[in-house]
Short mmCIF file of C-alpha atoms in Angstrom, two decimals:
data_model
loop_
_atom_site.label_atom_id
_atom_site.label_comp_id
_atom_site.label_asym_id
_atom_site.label_seq_id
_atom_site.Cartn_x
_atom_site.Cartn_y
_atom_site.Cartn_z
CA MET A 1 -44.95 34.00 99.43
CA MET A 2 -48.69 32.38 99.71
CA LYS A 3 -50.67 34.44 102.36
CA ARG A 4 -52.21 32.92 105.38
CA ALA A 5 -55.98 32.97 106.03
CA ASP A 6 -58.85 33.89 107.85
CA SER A 7 -59.48 31.36 110.58
CA GLN A 8 -62.30 28.54 110.00
CA LEU A 9 -63.42 24.97 110.09
CA LEU A 10 -62.44 22.52 107.72
CA VAL A 11 -65.40 19.77 107.31
CA ILE A 12 -64.03 16.73 105.41
CA PHE A 13 -67.22 14.51 104.48
CA GLY A 14 -65.86 10.23 103.55
CA ALA A 15 -63.01 11.56 105.69
CA SER A 16 -61.63 7.49 106.18
CA GLY A 17 -61.20 7.23 102.56
CA ASP A 18 -58.14 7.70 99.48
CA LEU A 19 -57.79 10.49 98.85
CA THR A 20 -57.89 11.89 102.98
CA GLY A 21 -55.03 9.98 103.74
CA ARG A 22 -53.11 9.81 100.82
CA LYS A 23 -53.53 13.93 99.65
CA LEU A 24 -55.85 15.83 101.80
CA LEU A 25 -54.37 15.67 104.73
CA PRO A 26 -50.79 15.45 103.95
CA ALA A 27 -51.50 18.79 101.74
CA LEU A 28 -52.22 19.91 105.28
CA PHE A 29 -49.87 19.03 106.90
CA GLU A 30 -47.78 20.88 104.70
CA LEU A 31 -49.50 24.10 104.89
CA PHE A 32 -49.48 23.74 108.55
CA ILE A 33 -45.34 23.12 108.66
CA GLY A 34 -45.19 26.24 106.38
CA ASP A 35 -46.91 28.01 109.75
CA MET A 36 -49.76 28.72 106.48
CA LEU A 37 -52.89 27.68 108.23
CA PRO A 38 -54.95 30.23 109.73
CA GLU A 39 -54.27 31.55 113.63
CA HIS A 40 -58.02 29.55 114.85
CA PHE A 41 -58.73 25.86 113.12
CA ALA A 42 -60.04 22.35 112.90
CA ILE A 43 -59.64 19.75 110.75
CA LEU A 44 -63.76 17.64 111.61
CA GLY A 45 -63.35 14.32 109.66
CA ALA A 46 -67.20 13.26 109.29
CA ALA A 47 -67.00 9.36 107.46
CA ARG A 48 -69.53 6.30 108.87
CA THR A 49 -66.10 4.24 110.27
CA GLY A 50 -66.05 4.38 113.59
CA TYR A 51 -62.83 6.31 114.84
CA THR A 52 -62.88 7.94 117.86
CA ASP A 53 -60.90 11.42 118.02
CA GLU A 54 -57.91 9.65 119.07
CA GLU A 55 -58.23 5.97 116.52
CA PHE A 56 -58.50 8.11 113.47
CA ARG A 57 -55.43 10.43 114.43
CA ALA A 58 -53.04 7.39 114.96
CA GLU A 59 -54.77 6.16 111.48
CA GLN A 60 -53.75 10.25 109.41
CA ARG A 61 -50.58 9.67 110.95
CA LYS A 62 -49.75 6.02 109.65
CA HIS A 63 -50.96 7.96 106.10
CA ILE A 64 -49.22 11.39 106.42
CA LEU A 65 -45.60 9.89 107.13
CA GLU A 66 -46.21 7.63 104.65
CA ALA A 67 -47.05 10.68 102.22
CA ARG A 68 -43.54 12.39 103.54
CA GLY A 69 -41.43 9.26 102.02
CA ASN A 70 -37.92 10.49 103.20
CA LYS A 71 -39.04 14.02 104.43
CA GLU A 72 -37.38 14.30 107.73
CA THR A 73 -40.54 14.77 110.45
CA ASN A 74 -40.66 16.45 113.34
CA SER A 75 -42.77 14.45 115.70
CA ALA A 76 -43.65 16.81 117.49
CA GLU A 77 -44.65 19.59 115.33
CA LEU A 78 -46.79 16.20 113.46
CA ASP A 79 -48.50 15.46 117.31
CA LYS A 80 -49.36 19.77 117.53
CA PHE A 81 -51.17 19.20 113.99
CA LEU A 82 -53.50 15.99 114.94
CA ARG A 83 -53.73 17.73 117.93
CA ILE A 84 -56.08 20.17 115.44
CA LEU A 85 -57.70 16.93 113.85
CA PHE A 86 -61.43 15.15 115.08
CA TYR A 87 -63.39 13.22 113.51
CA LEU A 88 -67.39 12.18 114.20
CA ALA A 89 -68.93 8.77 113.35
CA PHE A 90 -71.73 9.10 111.55
CA ASP A 91 -74.19 8.20 108.54
CA SER A 92 -74.57 11.04 105.63
CA THR A 93 -76.78 9.30 103.35
CA ASN A 94 -79.33 9.97 106.79
CA SER A 95 -80.75 13.83 106.77
CA ALA A 96 -80.99 12.80 109.96
CA GLU A 97 -77.92 12.08 111.00
CA TYR A 98 -76.70 15.91 110.19
CA VAL A 99 -78.06 16.51 113.73
CA LYS A 100 -75.13 15.69 114.42
CA LEU A 101 -72.95 16.83 112.72
CA LYS A 102 -74.12 20.27 113.71
CA ASP A 103 -73.78 20.52 116.68
CA ARG A 104 -70.30 18.83 117.16
CA ILE A 105 -69.43 22.01 114.33
CA HIS A 106 -70.83 24.06 116.69
CA SER A 107 -68.31 23.19 119.65
CA LEU A 108 -65.73 22.56 117.91
CA GLN A 109 -66.15 26.43 116.70
CA GLN A 110 -66.37 27.89 120.51
CA GLN A 111 -63.36 25.03 121.40
CA GLU A 112 -61.63 26.02 118.69
CA ASN A 113 -62.25 30.19 119.68
CA ILE A 114 -63.51 29.74 115.74
CA PRO A 115 -65.66 32.17 113.93
CA ASP A 116 -68.76 31.20 112.02
CA ARG A 117 -66.86 29.90 108.61
CA ILE A 118 -66.99 26.26 107.03
CA ILE A 119 -65.87 24.75 104.48
CA TYR A 120 -66.86 21.53 102.96
CA TYR A 121 -65.16 18.84 101.05
CA LEU A 122 -66.93 15.97 99.53
CA ALA A 123 -64.11 14.25 99.42
CA THR A 124 -67.04 10.91 98.60
CA PRO A 125 -68.34 8.61 95.57
CA PRO A 126 -69.97 10.98 93.37
CA LEU A 127 -73.07 10.14 93.91
CA MET A 128 -72.86 11.44 97.17
CA TYR A 129 -72.24 15.49 95.64
CA GLU A 130 -75.79 16.12 95.59
CA LEU A 131 -77.52 14.20 98.99
CA VAL A 132 -74.53 15.57 100.82
CA PRO A 133 -75.13 19.01 100.40
CA LYS A 134 -79.14 18.44 99.88
CA TYR A 135 -78.84 16.99 103.51
CA LEU A 136 -76.61 20.42 104.56
CA GLN A 137 -79.72 22.96 103.40
CA GLU A 138 -82.36 20.39 105.39
CA ASN A 139 -80.26 20.41 108.17
CA GLY A 140 -79.68 24.74 107.92
CA MET A 141 -76.42 24.19 107.41
CA ASN A 142 -75.26 25.85 104.04
CA VAL A 143 -75.64 28.93 105.26
CA ALA A 144 -73.67 31.32 107.56
CA ASP A 145 -75.38 32.05 111.06
CA THR A 146 -73.63 36.04 111.61
CA GLU A 147 -73.20 39.16 108.87
CA ASP A 148 -68.76 38.10 108.68
CA GLY A 149 -69.64 34.18 108.07
CA TRP A 150 -69.36 32.23 105.49
CA ARG A 151 -69.99 28.78 104.12
CA ARG A 152 -67.86 27.22 101.06
CA VAL A 153 -67.92 23.59 99.12
CA ILE A 154 -64.91 21.92 97.15
CA VAL A 155 -66.87 18.98 95.38
CA GLU A 156 -64.16 16.78 93.81
CA LYS A 157 -64.14 15.41 89.98
CA PRO A 158 -65.77 13.98 88.25
CA PHE A 159 -68.40 16.65 87.52
CA GLY A 160 -71.14 14.84 86.00
CA THR A 161 -70.98 12.61 82.94
CA SER A 162 -71.87 14.79 79.91
CA LEU A 163 -73.74 17.71 79.40
CA GLU A 164 -77.32 16.75 81.37
CA THR A 165 -75.51 15.81 84.23
CA ALA A 166 -73.38 18.48 84.57
CA GLN A 167 -75.91 20.94 83.94
CA GLU A 168 -78.30 19.27 86.37
CA LEU A 169 -75.43 18.92 89.61
CA ASN A 170 -74.76 22.48 88.56
CA LYS A 171 -78.56 23.73 89.08
CA HIS A 172 -79.36 21.36 92.61
CA LEU A 173 -75.58 22.90 93.89
CA CYS A 174 -76.63 26.52 92.98
CA ARG A 175 -80.04 26.08 94.87
CA ILE A 176 -78.47 25.77 97.76
CA PHE A 177 -74.83 27.42 97.34
CA GLU A 178 -74.23 30.39 95.46
CA GLU A 179 -71.46 30.65 92.83
CA GLU A 180 -68.64 31.92 94.53
CA GLU A 181 -69.49 29.22 97.22
CA ILE A 182 -68.73 26.33 94.80
CA TYR A 183 -64.94 25.36 93.97
CA ARG A 184 -64.86 22.78 91.52
CA ILE A 185 -61.70 21.20 91.96
CA ASP A 186 -59.16 20.14 89.57
CA HIS A 187 -55.63 19.05 90.90
CA TYR A 188 -53.83 19.26 87.62
CA LEU A 189 -54.44 23.47 87.69
CA GLY A 190 -52.73 23.57 91.85
CA LYS A 191 -48.94 22.19 90.26
CA GLU A 192 -46.71 24.89 89.36
CA THR A 193 -45.35 24.56 86.28
CA VAL A 194 -49.49 24.89 84.98
CA GLN A 195 -49.85 28.67 86.60
CA ASN A 196 -46.32 29.39 85.24
CA ILE A 197 -47.83 29.07 82.09
CA LEU A 198 -49.82 33.01 82.57
CA VAL A 199 -46.64 33.50 84.11
CA LEU A 200 -44.41 32.98 80.58
CA ARG A 201 -46.94 34.30 78.50
CA PHE A 202 -47.75 37.82 80.17
CA SER A 203 -45.23 39.12 82.01
CA ASN A 204 -42.44 38.07 79.30
CA GLY A 205 -42.45 40.21 76.30
CA ILE A 206 -40.22 37.15 74.44
CA PHE A 207 -42.78 34.95 74.45
CA GLU A 208 -46.44 36.98 74.03
CA PRO A 209 -46.10 38.57 70.73
CA LEU A 210 -45.17 34.45 69.22
CA TRP A 211 -48.09 33.10 70.77
CA ASN A 212 -50.24 33.35 67.90
CA ARG A 213 -50.89 31.70 64.97
CA ASN A 214 -48.09 33.84 62.69
CA TYR A 215 -45.96 32.02 64.48
CA VAL A 216 -47.22 29.36 65.89
CA ASP A 217 -47.51 25.43 64.08
CA SER A 218 -50.04 23.69 65.99
CA VAL A 219 -49.87 22.41 69.94
CA GLU A 220 -50.14 19.84 71.37
CA ILE A 221 -50.64 18.05 75.00
CA SER A 222 -50.11 15.02 76.68
CA ALA A 223 -50.65 13.22 79.74
CA SER A 224 -49.91 9.82 79.44
CA GLU A 225 -49.75 7.24 82.40
CA THR A 226 -47.65 3.72 82.68
CA LEU A 227 -49.91 2.17 84.91
CA GLY A 228 -53.63 0.55 83.35
CA VAL A 229 -56.55 0.68 85.93
CA GLU A 230 -55.50 -1.15 88.60
CA ASN A 231 -58.19 -1.28 91.32
CA ARG A 232 -60.07 1.52 89.59
CA GLY A 233 -62.12 -0.91 87.10
CA LYS A 234 -65.65 -0.84 87.81
CA TYR A 235 -64.81 3.19 87.71
CA TYR A 236 -62.74 3.66 84.70
CA ASP A 237 -64.95 1.18 82.37
CA GLY A 238 -67.81 3.78 83.00
CA ALA A 239 -65.41 6.63 82.07
CA GLY A 240 -63.00 5.78 79.89
CA ALA A 241 -59.91 8.35 79.59
CA LEU A 242 -62.38 10.97 77.32
CA ARG A 243 -64.36 11.62 80.68
CA ASP A 244 -61.69 11.18 83.42
CA MET A 245 -57.81 12.83 80.98
CA VAL A 246 -60.08 14.82 78.70
CA GLN A 247 -63.02 16.82 79.78
CA ASN A 248 -61.34 18.31 82.77
CA HIS A 249 -57.34 17.76 82.66
CA LEU A 250 -56.50 19.03 78.77
CA MET A 251 -59.40 21.19 78.71
CA GLN A 252 -57.59 23.17 81.41
CA LEU A 253 -54.66 22.71 79.85
CA MET A 254 -55.44 23.47 76.67
CA ALA A 255 -57.09 26.71 78.35
CA PHE A 256 -54.44 28.49 79.85
CA ALA A 257 -52.30 28.03 76.56
CA ALA A 258 -54.84 29.04 74.30
CA MET A 259 -56.26 32.57 77.13
CA GLU A 260 -56.11 35.78 75.88
CA SER A 261 -54.81 38.42 78.66
CA PRO A 262 -57.42 38.90 81.56
CA ALA A 263 -57.81 42.55 81.97
CA VAL A 264 -56.83 42.49 84.97
CA PHE A 265 -55.32 39.05 87.36
CA ASP A 266 -57.84 38.31 89.01
CA PRO A 267 -60.23 35.58 89.54
CA GLU A 268 -63.06 35.87 87.18
CA PRO A 269 -61.56 38.69 84.82
CA ILE A 270 -59.18 34.79 84.04
CA ARG A 271 -61.96 32.08 83.76
CA ASP A 272 -63.84 34.38 81.87
CA GLU A 273 -60.75 34.41 79.55
CA ILE A 274 -60.97 30.25 80.05
CA VAL A 275 -65.12 29.74 79.10
CA LYS A 276 -64.16 32.96 75.84
CA VAL A 277 -61.46 29.63 74.66
CA PHE A 278 -64.50 26.79 75.37
CA ARG A 279 -66.89 28.51 72.74
CA ALA A 280 -64.64 28.77 70.40
CA ILE A 281 -63.92 25.65 69.83
CA ARG A 282 -64.57 24.18 66.57
CA PRO A 283 -67.52 21.97 67.07
CA TYR A 284 -66.55 18.18 65.00
CA THR A 285 -68.62 16.95 61.99
CA ILE A 286 -69.24 13.01 61.89
CA ARG A 287 -66.32 13.04 59.77
CA GLU A 288 -64.01 14.95 61.31
CA MET A 289 -64.82 12.66 64.53
CA ASN A 290 -63.81 9.54 62.99
CA GLU A 291 -60.79 11.41 60.85
CA TRP A 292 -59.66 13.69 64.04
CA VAL A 293 -60.65 11.74 67.53
CA VAL A 294 -58.82 8.38 67.30
CA ARG A 295 -59.66 5.87 70.76
CA GLY A 296 -57.50 3.60 71.72
CA GLN A 297 -58.06 0.79 74.76
CA TYR A 298 -55.01 -1.44 75.25
CA ASP A 299 -54.13 -5.41 75.27
CA GLY A 300 -55.41 -7.30 78.02
CA TYR A 301 -57.88 -4.67 79.60
CA ARG A 302 -61.07 -6.06 78.71
CA GLU A 303 -59.44 -9.01 81.54
CA GLU A 304 -59.01 -6.63 84.28
CA LYS A 305 -60.94 -6.81 87.65
CA ASN A 306 -64.67 -5.11 87.13
CA VAL A 307 -64.35 -4.39 83.58
CA ALA A 308 -66.95 -6.55 81.64
CA PRO A 309 -65.43 -8.53 79.05
CA ASP A 310 -66.99 -6.80 75.74
CA SER A 311 -65.85 -3.11 76.75
CA ASN A 312 -65.64 -0.40 74.65
CA THR A 313 -64.20 1.64 77.16
CA GLU A 314 -61.13 3.52 74.80
CA THR A 315 -57.90 4.20 77.41
CA TYR A 316 -56.41 5.92 75.21
CA VAL A 317 -57.81 9.27 72.81
CA GLY A 318 -55.40 11.33 70.62
CA MET A 319 -57.59 14.49 69.01
CA LYS A 320 -56.97 17.76 67.12
CA PHE A 321 -58.93 20.04 66.74
CA PHE A 322 -58.95 23.72 65.77
CA ILE A 323 -60.06 26.74 67.95
CA ASP A 324 -61.57 29.51 65.72
CA ASN A 325 -60.90 32.83 67.41
CA TRP A 326 -58.34 35.58 65.99
CA ARG A 327 -55.17 34.74 67.56
CA TRP A 328 -55.39 30.67 66.90
CA SER A 329 -57.00 31.00 63.09
CA GLY A 330 -56.44 27.06 61.32
CA VAL A 331 -53.72 26.55 63.96
CA PRO A 332 -54.00 22.47 65.11
CA PHE A 333 -54.50 21.65 68.64
CA TYR A 334 -53.84 18.27 69.82
CA PHE A 335 -54.49 16.19 72.65
CA PHE A 336 -53.00 12.95 73.22
CA THR A 337 -53.78 10.17 76.55
CA GLY A 338 -53.76 6.76 77.60
CA LYS A 339 -52.74 3.92 79.98
CA LYS A 340 -49.97 1.61 79.52
CA LEU A 341 -47.95 3.75 78.22
CA PRO A 342 -43.82 3.50 78.24
CA GLU A 343 -44.11 7.07 80.05
CA LYS A 344 -45.75 8.81 82.93
CA SER A 345 -45.76 12.53 82.04
CA SER A 346 -47.80 15.99 81.25
CA GLU A 347 -46.83 17.76 78.80
CA ILE A 348 -47.51 21.01 76.67
CA VAL A 349 -45.51 21.80 72.92
CA ILE A 350 -46.22 24.72 71.68
CA HIS A 351 -44.27 23.76 67.73
CA PHE A 352 -42.99 27.31 66.29
CA LYS A 353 -43.42 27.09 62.85
CA SER A 354 -39.39 27.09 61.07
CA THR A 355 -37.95 29.19 58.62
CA PRO A 356 -38.94 29.73 55.04
CA HIS A 357 -35.99 28.68 53.94
CA GLN A 358 -32.72 25.84 54.66
CA LEU A 359 -29.51 27.27 54.32
CA PHE A 360 -27.21 25.44 56.74
CA ALA A 361 -26.05 21.37 57.16
CA GLY A 362 -28.06 19.24 59.07
CA GLN A 363 -30.78 22.22 59.89
CA CYS A 364 -33.63 20.67 60.92
CA SER A 365 -36.67 21.04 58.21
CA GLY A 366 -39.69 20.11 59.68
CA SER A 367 -42.45 22.12 59.68
CA SER A 368 -41.66 22.56 63.55
CA CYS A 369 -37.88 23.03 64.26
CA ASN A 370 -38.75 25.11 67.36
CA LYS A 371 -40.22 24.48 70.65
CA LEU A 372 -41.20 25.18 74.01
CA VAL A 373 -41.52 22.15 75.69
CA ILE A 374 -43.63 23.04 78.88
CA ARG A 375 -43.32 19.98 81.41
CA ILE A 376 -46.17 19.63 84.03
CA GLN A 377 -44.92 16.39 85.72
CA PRO A 378 -42.63 14.48 86.13
CA ASP A 379 -39.22 16.85 86.56
CA GLU A 380 -41.28 20.29 86.42
CA SER A 381 -39.39 21.87 83.70
CA ILE A 382 -39.17 24.37 81.27
CA THR A 383 -37.69 23.75 78.29
CA LEU A 384 -37.11 25.93 74.32
CA ARG A 385 -35.31 23.66 72.18
CA PHE A 386 -33.36 25.76 68.67
CA GLY A 387 -31.25 24.90 66.09
CA LEU A 388 -26.98 26.29 66.84
CA LYS A 389 -24.34 25.66 64.94
CA MET A 390 -21.75 22.63 66.16
CA PRO A 391 -18.38 23.49 66.85
CA GLY A 392 -15.90 22.99 64.52
CA ALA A 393 -15.41 23.58 60.74
CA GLY A 394 -18.45 25.02 58.25
CA PHE A 395 -22.10 25.29 59.07
CA THR A 396 -23.45 22.10 60.54
CA VAL A 397 -26.65 22.43 62.68
CA LYS A 398 -27.30 20.44 65.69
CA GLN A 399 -31.02 20.99 68.00
CA VAL A 400 -30.65 22.50 71.24
CA GLY A 401 -32.35 23.39 74.26
CA MET A 402 -32.09 26.00 77.03
CA GLU A 403 -33.58 24.06 79.85
CA PHE A 404 -35.30 25.66 83.85
CA ARG A 405 -35.68 22.65 86.49
CA TYR A 406 -38.11 23.68 89.34
CA ASP A 407 -35.65 21.35 90.92
CA SER A 408 -33.04 23.58 90.79
CA LEU A 409 -34.16 25.89 93.32
CA SER A 410 -32.96 23.89 95.87
CA LYS A 411 -34.05 26.09 99.18
CA THR A 412 -37.79 26.11 98.01
CA HIS A 413 -40.29 24.38 99.48
CA LEU A 414 -42.89 23.84 95.98
CA PRO A 415 -45.97 23.32 96.99
CA ASP A 416 -48.55 20.32 96.03
CA ALA A 417 -51.43 20.95 93.76
CA TYR A 418 -53.59 20.07 96.80
CA GLU A 419 -51.52 22.58 99.15
CA ARG A 420 -51.62 25.27 96.85
CA LEU A 421 -55.31 24.21 95.77
CA LEU A 422 -56.69 24.53 99.51
CA LEU A 423 -54.78 27.24 100.34
CA ASP A 424 -57.15 28.76 97.80
CA ALA A 425 -59.99 27.93 99.16
CA MET A 426 -59.15 29.00 102.33
CA LEU A 427 -59.09 32.42 101.35
CA GLY A 428 -61.38 32.43 98.60
CA ASP A 429 -59.48 32.65 95.59
CA SER A 430 -61.53 30.66 93.15
CA THR A 431 -59.10 31.38 90.03
CA LEU A 432 -57.69 27.67 90.01
CA TYR A 433 -61.08 26.18 90.27
CA ALA A 434 -63.45 25.83 87.59
CA ARG A 435 -66.83 27.73 86.82
CA SER A 436 -70.31 26.92 85.90
CA ASP A 437 -70.67 27.76 82.03
CA ALA A 438 -66.46 26.57 81.81
CA LEU A 439 -68.08 23.07 82.74
CA GLU A 440 -70.86 23.15 80.57
CA ALA A 441 -68.48 25.10 78.10
CA SER A 442 -66.86 21.96 77.73
CA TRP A 443 -68.96 19.67 78.33
CA ARG A 444 -70.83 20.93 74.74
CA PHE A 445 -67.52 19.73 73.37
CA ILE A 446 -67.34 16.16 74.37
CA ASP A 447 -70.39 15.39 74.71
CA PRO A 448 -71.08 14.72 70.64
CA ILE A 449 -67.61 12.70 70.60
CA LEU A 450 -69.14 10.65 73.67
CA HIS A 451 -73.07 9.72 71.71
CA HIS A 452 -70.70 8.83 68.42
CA TRP A 453 -68.88 6.29 70.27
CA LYS A 454 -71.81 5.07 71.81
CA GLU A 455 -73.15 4.98 68.39
CA GLU A 456 -71.08 3.30 66.51
CA GLY A 457 -70.28 0.36 69.59
CA SER A 458 -66.69 -1.58 68.93
CA LYS A 459 -66.31 0.36 65.15
CA ASN A 460 -63.45 2.73 65.49
CA LEU A 461 -62.07 1.15 68.67
CA PHE A 462 -58.30 0.80 67.74
CA PHE A 463 -56.18 -1.58 69.95
CA TYR A 464 -52.19 -1.41 71.27
CA GLU A 465 -49.90 -3.83 72.95
CA PRO A 466 -48.72 -2.36 76.42
CA GLY A 467 -45.58 0.14 76.74
CA GLN A 468 -46.35 1.35 72.92
CA ASN A 469 -47.25 5.05 72.43
CA GLY A 470 -50.72 3.96 71.79
CA PRO A 471 -52.19 2.50 67.97
CA ILE A 472 -51.09 2.97 65.12
CA GLU A 473 -53.92 4.85 63.62
CA ARG A 474 -52.86 7.87 66.01
CA MET A 475 -50.40 8.38 62.79
CA MET A 476 -53.58 9.91 60.92
CA LEU A 477 -53.83 12.48 62.97
CA GLY A 478 -50.66 14.32 62.17
CA ALA A 479 -49.20 15.73 65.00
CA ASP A 480 -45.62 17.13 65.48
CA SER A 481 -44.57 14.50 68.42
CA MET A 482 -48.17 12.21 68.84
CA GLY A 483 -48.03 12.88 72.21
CA ALA A 484 -45.31 10.80 73.04
CA PRO A 485 -42.56 13.23 75.89
CA CYS A 486 -40.43 15.56 74.51
CA ASP A 487 -37.29 14.76 75.78
CA SER A 488 -35.04 14.28 72.34
CA CYS A 489 -37.88 15.75 70.06
CA GLY A 490 -36.76 18.61 67.68
#
């Protein structure tokens, strides 16, 4: 059961943009329906577009209804929600304009009986991640005016484009806000299945004793998409799959799968364990980068809108790496992610070691015959695959699976990732948000690869046809399923 947060105000910068209409306000409406928003609460959207309150509400009504799809929506309930939604047209790139924002905040706090507690959500382009906090500080809006008040800031990815830029952004934000006031959001961590990794591991005695180098053959973490870059060509061509998916989403998933049990289930001990995992990743040598990191680009990418005709940006990454600690020494971990692949899916596959001797006909004879498949999207589920005797005479073995699907909990509302993460920020729970030291440790692993690729240019950039599972060169990594969804693996 989700808790209810204390009364507060949410200010969304970039409120006329896609993220607000497609994700944030639909998530906030679901929290409203579930009676989980604070008793005294208001949402103030702030952007350049010249909306009035009513015009902004009308626009967001359309977005919320569209996001809900076939769900039945109570019109009176939606009207009630929209009444706590307000808007201010102002120029966030001009420090002098923040007086208007400050006045509107004070006015809303008095009007809605809201105490001195404010969350700033930066749903803006990354270049504003430094400007907005800077101007908040210049206008005295980064610190609370009362003893029981607070300020929090939520920052969307990307958190820098390299170790150096991530460190600069962290230093900049930490000069304006305290570390515990900064919430670096990764929507993957808001997904129910991702959170369940920790529960699955640390609340079940049947899994944790096997979750180590003695019984695990390898670990694969994948995120595949069927679409190309669509309308994100300009952004994506400057980012690529390594920055866009591996540095944040896949690294965080890996940390949840590989971390040690925290002493207590509180935000800081959990985040401490995540940092330890990142610091234990073995750095690549140049030779290992060439042999264990495969970058690919789908045919036709260079013809996409706003993509350079000679672009070397990767749309596919396959990686093999090792975590040098007591639990995982010698166990290969794999990342696979890419665009224009056969299926949209994200999953973690724990490949357990096979039996030392094959006794039965049909028995799986690979290095890993038992798999635990944690499917994050679509069809959130957890499946255990193992061998059983086929009916009839003899002892012929067939691989089967025991599966739990979240949609079987038909009476339970599965919160969207942004619902969970927004509520956590309101509650002051930073468990599922990235801490600065973890962010920098992640970049220390990724940065040398980017530098190496920059030096190599188009060398070792492999191409693949849309609809394939990536470039054929991925096979040299030696993974069990090569990042292909594990619907029938085993």
